[in-house]
Coordinates of C-alpha atoms and ligand atoms in Angstrom, one line a residue:
M1 CA 70.4 -102.5 39.2
S2 CA 73.1 -99.9 38.5
D3 CA 73.5 -96.8 40.7
A4 CA 73.9 -94.5 37.6
L5 CA 72.1 -91.2 37.8
I6 CA 68.6 -91.4 36.4
K7 CA 68.0 -88.9 33.7
V8 CA 65.0 -87.7 31.8
P9 CA 64.2 -90.1 28.9
K10 CA 65.8 -89.2 25.5
G11 CA 63.7 -86.8 23.4
T12 CA 61.8 -85.5 26.5
R13 CA 62.5 -82.6 28.8
D14 CA 61.2 -81.0 31.9
L15 CA 59.4 -77.7 31.2
T16 CA 60.7 -75.0 33.5
G17 CA 60.8 -71.3 34.1
D18 CA 59.9 -69.0 31.2
E19 CA 59.2 -72.0 28.9
V20 CA 56.4 -73.3 31.1
A21 CA 55.1 -69.8 31.8
A22 CA 54.9 -69.2 28.0
F23 CA 53.1 -72.5 27.6
V24 CA 50.4 -71.3 30.0
E25 CA 50.1 -68.0 28.2
L26 CA 49.7 -69.8 24.9
E27 CA 47.0 -72.0 26.3
N28 CA 45.2 -69.0 27.6
V29 CA 45.4 -67.2 24.3
A30 CA 44.2 -70.3 22.5
R31 CA 41.2 -70.9 24.9
A32 CA 40.0 -67.3 24.3
V33 CA 40.2 -67.8 20.5
F34 CA 38.4 -71.1 20.6
L35 CA 35.6 -69.7 22.7
R36 CA 35.2 -66.8 20.3
F37 CA 34.7 -69.4 17.5
G38 CA 32.2 -71.5 19.5
F39 CA 34.4 -74.5 20.4
R40 CA 34.2 -76.5 23.6
E41 CA 37.2 -78.2 25.3
L42 CA 37.6 -82.0 25.3
R43 CA 40.1 -84.0 27.2
T44 CA 40.7 -87.6 26.0
P45 CA 43.1 -90.2 27.6
V46 CA 46.8 -90.1 26.7
F47 CA 46.6 -93.7 25.7
E48 CA 44.1 -95.5 23.5
H49 CA 43.7 -99.0 21.9
V50 CA 46.5 -99.2 19.3
E51 CA 44.0 -100.2 16.6
L52 CA 42.5 -96.7 16.8
F53 CA 45.7 -95.2 15.5
S54 CA 46.6 -97.9 13.0
R55 CA 43.1 -97.7 11.5
S56 CA 43.0 -93.9 11.3
L57 CA 46.5 -92.6 10.6
G58 CA 47.3 -95.2 7.9
E59 CA 49.4 -98.3 8.1
T60 CA 52.0 -96.8 5.8
S61 CA 52.4 -93.5 7.7
D62 CA 55.7 -93.0 9.6
V63 CA 53.8 -92.5 12.8
V64 CA 52.2 -96.0 12.6
E65 CA 55.1 -97.8 11.0
K66 CA 57.8 -96.7 13.4
E67 CA 56.9 -94.0 15.8
M68 CA 54.3 -95.3 18.2
F69 CA 55.0 -96.0 21.8
S70 CA 52.9 -99.1 22.1
F71 CA 52.6 -101.5 25.0
S72 CA 50.5 -104.4 26.4
D73 CA 48.8 -104.1 29.7
R74 CA 48.4 -107.0 32.2
G75 CA 45.3 -108.2 30.4
E76 CA 47.4 -108.4 27.2
R77 CA 45.5 -105.7 25.5
D78 CA 47.5 -103.5 23.1
F79 CA 47.6 -99.8 23.7
A80 CA 49.6 -96.9 22.4
L81 CA 50.4 -93.5 23.8
R82 CA 48.6 -91.1 21.6
P83 CA 50.8 -89.8 18.8
E84 CA 48.2 -87.1 17.9
G85 CA 44.8 -85.9 19.0
T86 CA 42.4 -86.3 16.1
A87 CA 41.9 -90.1 16.3
G88 CA 40.9 -89.9 20.0
V89 CA 38.4 -87.0 19.4
V90 CA 36.8 -89.0 16.5
R91 CA 36.6 -92.1 18.8
H92 CA 34.9 -89.9 21.4
L93 CA 32.4 -88.6 18.8
V94 CA 31.5 -92.0 17.5
E95 CA 31.4 -93.7 20.9
N96 CA 29.0 -91.1 22.2
S97 CA 26.9 -90.7 19.0
L98 CA 27.4 -86.9 19.3
W99 CA 25.9 -86.2 15.9
V100 CA 22.5 -87.2 17.4
K101 CA 22.6 -84.3 19.8
S102 CA 23.5 -81.7 17.2
G103 CA 24.6 -81.9 13.6
L104 CA 27.6 -79.8 14.4
Q105 CA 30.3 -80.5 16.9
R106 CA 33.2 -78.1 17.5
L107 CA 35.8 -79.4 20.0
F108 CA 39.3 -78.3 21.0
Y109 CA 42.0 -80.0 23.1
M110 CA 45.5 -79.3 24.5
G111 CA 48.0 -81.8 25.9
P112 CA 51.0 -84.0 25.4
M113 CA 51.5 -86.3 22.4
F114 CA 54.1 -89.0 22.0
R115 CA 56.1 -90.1 18.9
A116 CA 59.3 -92.3 19.0
E117 CA 61.0 -90.0 16.5
R118 CA 64.7 -89.3 16.2
P119 CA 65.1 -86.4 18.5
Q120 CA 66.5 -83.1 17.2
A121 CA 65.9 -79.4 17.7
G122 CA 62.2 -78.8 17.7
R123 CA 61.4 -82.6 17.5
Y124 CA 60.6 -84.4 20.7
R125 CA 59.3 -87.7 21.8
Q126 CA 56.9 -86.0 24.1
F127 CA 55.6 -82.8 22.7
W128 CA 52.4 -80.7 23.2
Q129 CA 49.7 -79.8 20.8
I130 CA 46.7 -77.5 20.9
G131 CA 44.2 -78.6 18.3
S132 CA 40.6 -78.4 17.2
E133 CA 38.2 -80.7 15.3
Y134 CA 35.0 -79.4 13.6
F135 CA 32.5 -82.0 12.6
G136 CA 29.3 -81.8 10.5
S137 CA 30.2 -79.1 8.0
G138 CA 31.5 -79.8 4.5
D139 CA 31.5 -76.1 3.7
A140 CA 34.7 -74.4 2.8
A141 CA 33.9 -71.8 5.5
A142 CA 34.7 -74.5 8.1
D143 CA 38.2 -75.0 6.5
A144 CA 38.7 -71.3 6.4
D145 CA 37.6 -70.9 10.1
T146 CA 40.1 -73.6 11.1
V147 CA 42.9 -71.8 9.4
L148 CA 41.8 -68.5 11.0
I149 CA 41.8 -70.0 14.4
G150 CA 45.4 -71.1 14.0
W151 CA 46.3 -67.7 12.5
Q152 CA 44.6 -65.8 15.4
I153 CA 46.2 -68.0 18.1
L154 CA 49.7 -67.4 16.7
R155 CA 49.2 -63.7 16.2
G156 CA 47.5 -63.3 19.6
F157 CA 50.6 -65.0 21.2
G158 CA 52.9 -62.5 19.4
V159 CA 54.2 -64.8 16.6
E160 CA 54.1 -62.9 13.3
N161 CA 56.6 -64.5 11.0
F162 CA 54.9 -67.4 9.2
V163 CA 53.1 -68.3 6.1
V164 CA 50.4 -70.9 5.5
H165 CA 51.0 -73.5 2.8
V166 CA 47.8 -74.8 1.3
N167 CA 46.8 -77.6 -1.1
S168 CA 43.9 -79.9 -2.0
L169 CA 44.2 -83.7 -1.9
G170 CA 40.9 -84.2 -3.7
C171 CA 38.3 -86.9 -2.7
G172 CA 37.4 -90.6 -3.4
E173 CA 36.3 -89.5 -6.8
C174 CA 39.3 -87.7 -8.2
R175 CA 42.2 -89.0 -6.0
P176 CA 42.4 -92.5 -7.6
K177 CA 43.1 -90.9 -11.0
H178 CA 45.9 -88.8 -9.6
R179 CA 47.2 -91.9 -7.7
A180 CA 47.3 -93.9 -10.9
A181 CA 49.2 -91.1 -12.8
L182 CA 51.6 -90.7 -9.9
L183 CA 52.3 -94.4 -9.6
A184 CA 53.0 -94.6 -13.4
Y185 CA 55.4 -91.6 -13.0
L186 CA 57.1 -93.1 -10.0
R187 CA 57.7 -96.4 -11.8
T188 CA 59.7 -94.5 -14.5
R189 CA 61.9 -93.0 -11.6
E190 CA 62.0 -96.2 -9.5
S191 CA 65.8 -96.8 -9.8
E192 CA 66.5 -93.3 -8.2
L193 CA 64.3 -93.9 -5.2
T194 CA 65.2 -95.1 -1.7
E195 CA 64.3 -98.6 -0.7
E196 CA 61.7 -97.3 1.7
S197 CA 60.0 -95.3 -1.1
R198 CA 60.1 -98.2 -3.4
K199 CA 58.3 -100.3 -0.8
R200 CA 55.7 -97.7 -0.1
M201 CA 55.1 -96.7 -3.7
E202 CA 52.6 -99.4 -4.6
K203 CA 50.6 -99.1 -1.3
N204 CA 50.6 -95.3 -1.1
P205 CA 52.4 -93.3 -3.8
L206 CA 51.5 -89.9 -2.2
R207 CA 53.7 -90.9 0.7
V208 CA 56.7 -91.0 -1.6
L209 CA 56.3 -87.2 -2.2
D210 CA 56.4 -86.7 1.5
S211 CA 59.8 -88.4 1.8
K212 CA 62.5 -86.0 2.9
V213 CA 65.1 -87.7 0.6
D214 CA 63.0 -88.4 -2.5
G215 CA 60.3 -85.7 -2.4
P216 CA 62.6 -82.9 -3.5
K217 CA 63.9 -84.9 -6.5
L218 CA 60.4 -85.4 -7.9
T219 CA 59.6 -81.8 -8.9
D220 CA 57.8 -82.8 -12.1
A221 CA 55.5 -85.4 -10.5
P222 CA 51.8 -85.1 -11.6
A223 CA 50.1 -82.5 -9.3
M224 CA 46.8 -83.3 -7.6
K225 CA 45.6 -79.8 -8.6
D226 CA 45.4 -81.0 -12.2
F227 CA 43.2 -83.9 -11.3
L228 CA 40.6 -82.3 -9.0
C229 CA 37.0 -83.1 -9.8
D230 CA 34.6 -80.2 -10.2
P231 CA 33.2 -80.2 -6.7
C232 CA 36.7 -80.4 -5.2
R233 CA 37.9 -77.7 -7.4
A234 CA 35.0 -75.5 -6.4
H235 CA 35.5 -76.2 -2.7
H236 CA 39.2 -75.3 -3.0
G237 CA 38.5 -72.1 -4.9
Q238 CA 35.9 -71.1 -2.2
F239 CA 38.4 -71.8 0.6
L240 CA 41.2 -69.8 -1.1
R241 CA 38.8 -66.8 -1.6
M242 CA 37.8 -66.9 2.1
I243 CA 41.3 -66.9 3.5
T244 CA 42.3 -64.2 1.0
E245 CA 39.4 -62.1 2.1
A246 CA 40.3 -62.7 5.8
G247 CA 43.9 -61.4 5.2
V248 CA 45.7 -64.8 5.8
R249 CA 49.2 -64.8 4.3
F250 CA 49.3 -68.1 2.3
E251 CA 51.0 -69.9 -0.6
E252 CA 49.6 -72.6 -2.7
N253 CA 52.0 -75.6 -2.4
P254 CA 51.1 -78.5 -4.8
R255 CA 53.7 -80.7 -3.1
L256 CA 52.1 -80.5 0.3
V257 CA 50.7 -84.0 1.1
R258 CA 50.9 -84.4 4.9
G259 CA 52.2 -87.4 6.9
L260 CA 48.9 -88.8 8.0
D261 CA 46.5 -90.7 5.7
Y262 CA 43.1 -89.5 6.8
Y263 CA 43.0 -86.2 4.8
T264 CA 40.7 -85.3 1.9
R265 CA 40.5 -82.0 0.1
T266 CA 42.0 -79.1 2.0
V267 CA 45.4 -79.6 3.7
F268 CA 47.6 -76.8 5.2
E269 CA 50.7 -76.2 7.1
F270 CA 51.8 -73.1 9.0
V271 CA 55.5 -72.7 8.2
S272 CA 58.0 -70.4 10.0
P273 CA 61.4 -69.5 8.7
D274 CA 62.6 -69.1 12.3
L275 CA 62.6 -72.8 13.0
G276 CA 65.2 -74.5 10.8
A277 CA 64.5 -78.0 9.6
Q278 CA 61.4 -78.6 11.7
S279 CA 59.6 -75.6 10.1
A280 CA 55.9 -76.6 10.7
V281 CA 54.4 -74.8 13.7
A282 CA 50.8 -76.0 13.0
A283 CA 49.1 -78.2 10.4
G284 CA 45.8 -79.8 9.5
G285 CA 43.1 -80.2 7.0
R286 CA 39.8 -81.9 6.1
Y287 CA 39.1 -85.6 6.7
D288 CA 35.6 -86.3 5.4
D289 CA 36.0 -90.2 5.5
L290 CA 37.5 -90.8 9.0
V291 CA 34.3 -90.7 11.1
Q292 CA 32.8 -93.4 8.9
M293 CA 36.0 -95.4 8.9
L294 CA 35.8 -95.5 12.7
G295 CA 32.2 -96.7 12.7
G296 CA 30.1 -93.5 12.6
P297 CA 27.9 -92.1 9.8
V298 CA 29.3 -90.1 6.9
T299 CA 30.4 -86.9 8.6
P300 CA 32.5 -84.1 7.0
A301 CA 35.2 -82.9 9.4
V302 CA 38.2 -80.5 9.5
G303 CA 40.8 -79.7 12.1
F304 CA 44.3 -78.7 12.9
A305 CA 47.0 -78.9 15.6
L306 CA 49.6 -76.5 16.6
G307 CA 53.0 -77.6 18.0
M308 CA 53.3 -75.8 21.3
D309 CA 57.0 -76.6 21.8
R310 CA 57.9 -75.0 18.5
V311 CA 55.6 -72.0 18.9
V312 CA 56.9 -71.2 22.3
S313 CA 60.5 -71.6 21.2
I314 CA 60.0 -69.0 18.5
R315 CA 58.3 -66.6 20.9
L316 CA 61.0 -66.9 23.5
K317 CA 63.6 -65.9 20.9
T318 CA 61.8 -62.7 20.3
G319 CA 62.0 -61.1 23.7
W320 CA 59.0 -62.7 25.6
T321 CA 58.4 -61.4 29.1
E322 CA 55.9 -62.8 31.6
K323 CA 52.9 -60.5 31.7
S324 CA 50.6 -61.9 34.4
F325 CA 52.0 -60.7 37.7
S326 CA 54.9 -58.3 36.8
P327 CA 53.3 -55.0 37.8
K328 CA 52.1 -56.4 41.1
K329 CA 54.9 -58.3 42.8
A330 CA 56.0 -57.6 46.4
V331 CA 58.1 -59.3 49.0
V332 CA 57.6 -59.2 52.8
V333 CA 60.8 -59.4 54.8
A334 CA 60.8 -60.4 58.5
M335 CA 63.9 -58.9 60.0
D336 CA 63.8 -60.9 63.2
E337 CA 61.9 -63.8 64.8
T338 CA 59.3 -61.7 66.6
S339 CA 58.0 -60.1 63.4
R340 CA 57.4 -63.4 61.7
D341 CA 53.7 -63.7 62.6
L342 CA 52.9 -60.1 61.5
C343 CA 54.8 -60.6 58.2
F344 CA 52.9 -63.9 57.6
G345 CA 49.6 -61.9 58.0
I346 CA 50.8 -59.0 55.8
A347 CA 51.8 -61.4 53.0
Q348 CA 48.3 -63.1 53.2
A349 CA 46.5 -59.7 53.1
L350 CA 48.6 -58.6 50.1
R351 CA 47.8 -61.8 48.2
A352 CA 44.1 -61.3 48.9
G353 CA 44.5 -57.8 47.4
G354 CA 45.8 -59.3 44.2
F355 CA 49.6 -59.0 44.7
S356 CA 52.0 -61.8 44.0
V357 CA 54.0 -62.4 47.2
P358 CA 56.4 -65.3 47.7
P359 CA 56.4 -67.1 51.1
I360 CA 58.2 -65.2 53.9
T361 CA 61.7 -66.6 54.7
P362 CA 62.5 -65.6 58.3
G363 CA 66.2 -66.0 59.1
K364 CA 67.5 -65.1 55.7
K365 CA 69.7 -62.1 55.4
L366 CA 68.0 -58.8 54.4
K367 CA 70.5 -58.1 51.6
S368 CA 70.0 -61.5 49.9
Q369 CA 66.2 -61.3 50.3
L370 CA 66.2 -57.9 48.6
S371 CA 68.5 -58.9 45.8
S372 CA 66.4 -62.0 45.0
A373 CA 63.2 -59.8 45.1
V374 CA 64.8 -57.6 42.5
D375 CA 65.8 -60.6 40.4
N376 CA 62.2 -61.8 40.5
G377 CA 60.9 -58.5 39.3
A378 CA 59.3 -57.4 42.6
K379 CA 58.5 -53.7 42.8
W380 CA 57.9 -53.5 46.5
A381 CA 59.7 -54.8 49.7
I382 CA 57.9 -54.5 53.0
L383 CA 60.3 -54.6 55.9
V384 CA 59.2 -55.5 59.4
G385 CA 61.6 -55.6 62.4
E386 CA 61.8 -54.3 66.0
D387 CA 61.4 -50.6 65.1
E388 CA 58.4 -51.3 62.9
M389 CA 56.7 -53.4 65.5
K390 CA 57.1 -50.6 68.1
S391 CA 56.1 -47.7 65.9
N392 CA 53.3 -49.6 64.1
L393 CA 54.7 -48.2 60.8
L394 CA 55.9 -50.6 58.1
T395 CA 59.0 -49.7 56.0
V396 CA 58.0 -49.9 52.4
K397 CA 60.8 -49.8 49.8
N398 CA 60.1 -49.1 46.2
L399 CA 62.8 -51.3 44.6
E400 CA 62.5 -49.5 41.2
T401 CA 62.9 -45.9 42.4
R402 CA 65.0 -47.0 45.5
T403 CA 62.9 -44.7 47.7
Q404 CA 61.5 -45.7 51.1
D405 CA 58.4 -44.7 53.2
Q406 CA 57.0 -45.4 56.6
V407 CA 53.4 -46.6 56.1
P408 CA 50.8 -47.6 58.7
A409 CA 49.7 -51.3 58.1
S410 CA 46.1 -50.2 57.5
R411 CA 47.3 -48.1 54.5
L412 CA 49.7 -50.6 53.0
H413 CA 47.5 -51.7 50.1
D414 CA 46.4 -48.2 49.2
H415 CA 50.0 -47.1 49.3
L416 CA 51.2 -49.8 46.9
V417 CA 48.4 -49.2 44.4
G418 CA 49.0 -45.4 44.6
A419 CA 45.7 -44.5 46.1
P420 CA 45.6 -41.0 47.6
A421 CA 45.9 -40.7 51.4
Ligands
HAM1 P1 50.9 -83.2 12.6 O1 51.3 -82.4 11.4 O2 51.4 -84.5 12.7 O3 49.3 -83.2 12.5 O4 51.3 -82.4 13.9 C1 50.8 -81.0 14.0 C2 52.0 -80.2 14.6 O5 52.5 -80.8 15.8 C3 53.2 -80.0 13.7 O6 53.0 -79.0 12.8 C4 54.3 -79.7 14.7 O7 54.3 -78.3 15.0 C5 53.9 -80.5 16.0 N1 54.7 -81.7 16.1 C6 54.5 -82.9 15.4 N2 55.4 -83.8 15.8 C7 56.2 -83.2 16.7 C8 57.4 -83.6 17.4 N3 57.9 -84.8 17.4 N4 58.0 -82.6 18.3 C9 57.5 -81.4 18.3 N5 56.4 -80.9 17.7 C10 55.8 -81.8 16.8 C11 48.5 -83.8 13.5 O8 48.9 -84.2 14.5 C12 47.1 -83.8 13.1 N6 46.3 -84.5 14.2 C13 46.5 -82.4 12.9 C14 45.1 -82.4 12.6 C15 44.0 -82.2 13.5 N7 44.6 -82.6 11.4 C16 43.2 -82.6 11.5 N8 42.9 -82.3 12.7

């Protein structure tokens, strides 16, 4: 064993300070939006049988091919840390036959996901998602609602600068025709493609369009849009009308294919120009075949997930300040040993009255206590020492106006909230 300092694993980080406070605010905004749309929360394990992911995300997806953190337990069973949330939610639905209880299921989740990606700005090996999955409705209104949920969460959290890219990937009827045309096209360009794309081409030609290197070269590849069957075309048209009506800022992007294999029909990505290379802040789409692939009955489904790390990083750059406690922060300063018990009681009483009050720190210098109170955004400092104990009057400093009053303990709360005497 070496004595080297143990550091946080590559591609992960500790969430601290404003970042973690902003995470909590984003979770609160999201919960409120999901409840307004009639979704219930679900928490699934952070690890699952590895087969769940290889069967649902696609053997040729980057995630399954090279990004899963998989391991065997003592019983030699193969597990993986979840790289995304959808597969676990579908596993839960199928395992518990949820469609028997009600035709419709609307679930949301929040939590860490794990992908062994090459770390870079905005791309982590442990990252957090907020997502939802809506089962049982094939109607375009379900796709539009899903986009609206993402839209409302981002706006509610104060992120404004983004656009939604949308596309349709068709269904089992029309997609094979596009696949054949795309494969024929790729064969004519084969010599220009990377080795990885050439390998993937025969198994999954769409995946080649998703390649960072080859995708941009293939601008004249056959577009799915031109191959959609009538029902898929009608579904897509209805979806576009609904998000237009709802005021969503979107662009049709025929090259949007997504990195996971389970999608059918609608796919979308929320893209922000404030993010650099990792520009997707949220993404999702419809996956009408997945429930059946995992052993359930044919069940239409649509969902999305938002990358919390990316959304929070954008928000922190645009002057985020913590809302929750700021107007009601106070500090209680024990100026000597004898006032410690009284101060302890005053701090408790203030907290019970809704103030945020840090633990008292007897023995620390008054000056340093006041300056750290100012740094923490406290408005009030309550000072208690020998004089205050004798007179039964507390010294209350307003740290913003730098004024000071003598206040009886019984009137302290009223004084701080500005109630008339
Ligand atoms: P995804 O596009 O793989 O979709 O991920 C959704 C979002 O998670 C991305 O847009 C991005 O913001 C964030 N994200 C992904 N990987 C990383 C990473 N390594 N570091 C930081 N953020 C990341 C899904 O996961 C699907 N399950 C979405 C879905 C739900 N589709 C249907 N239902």
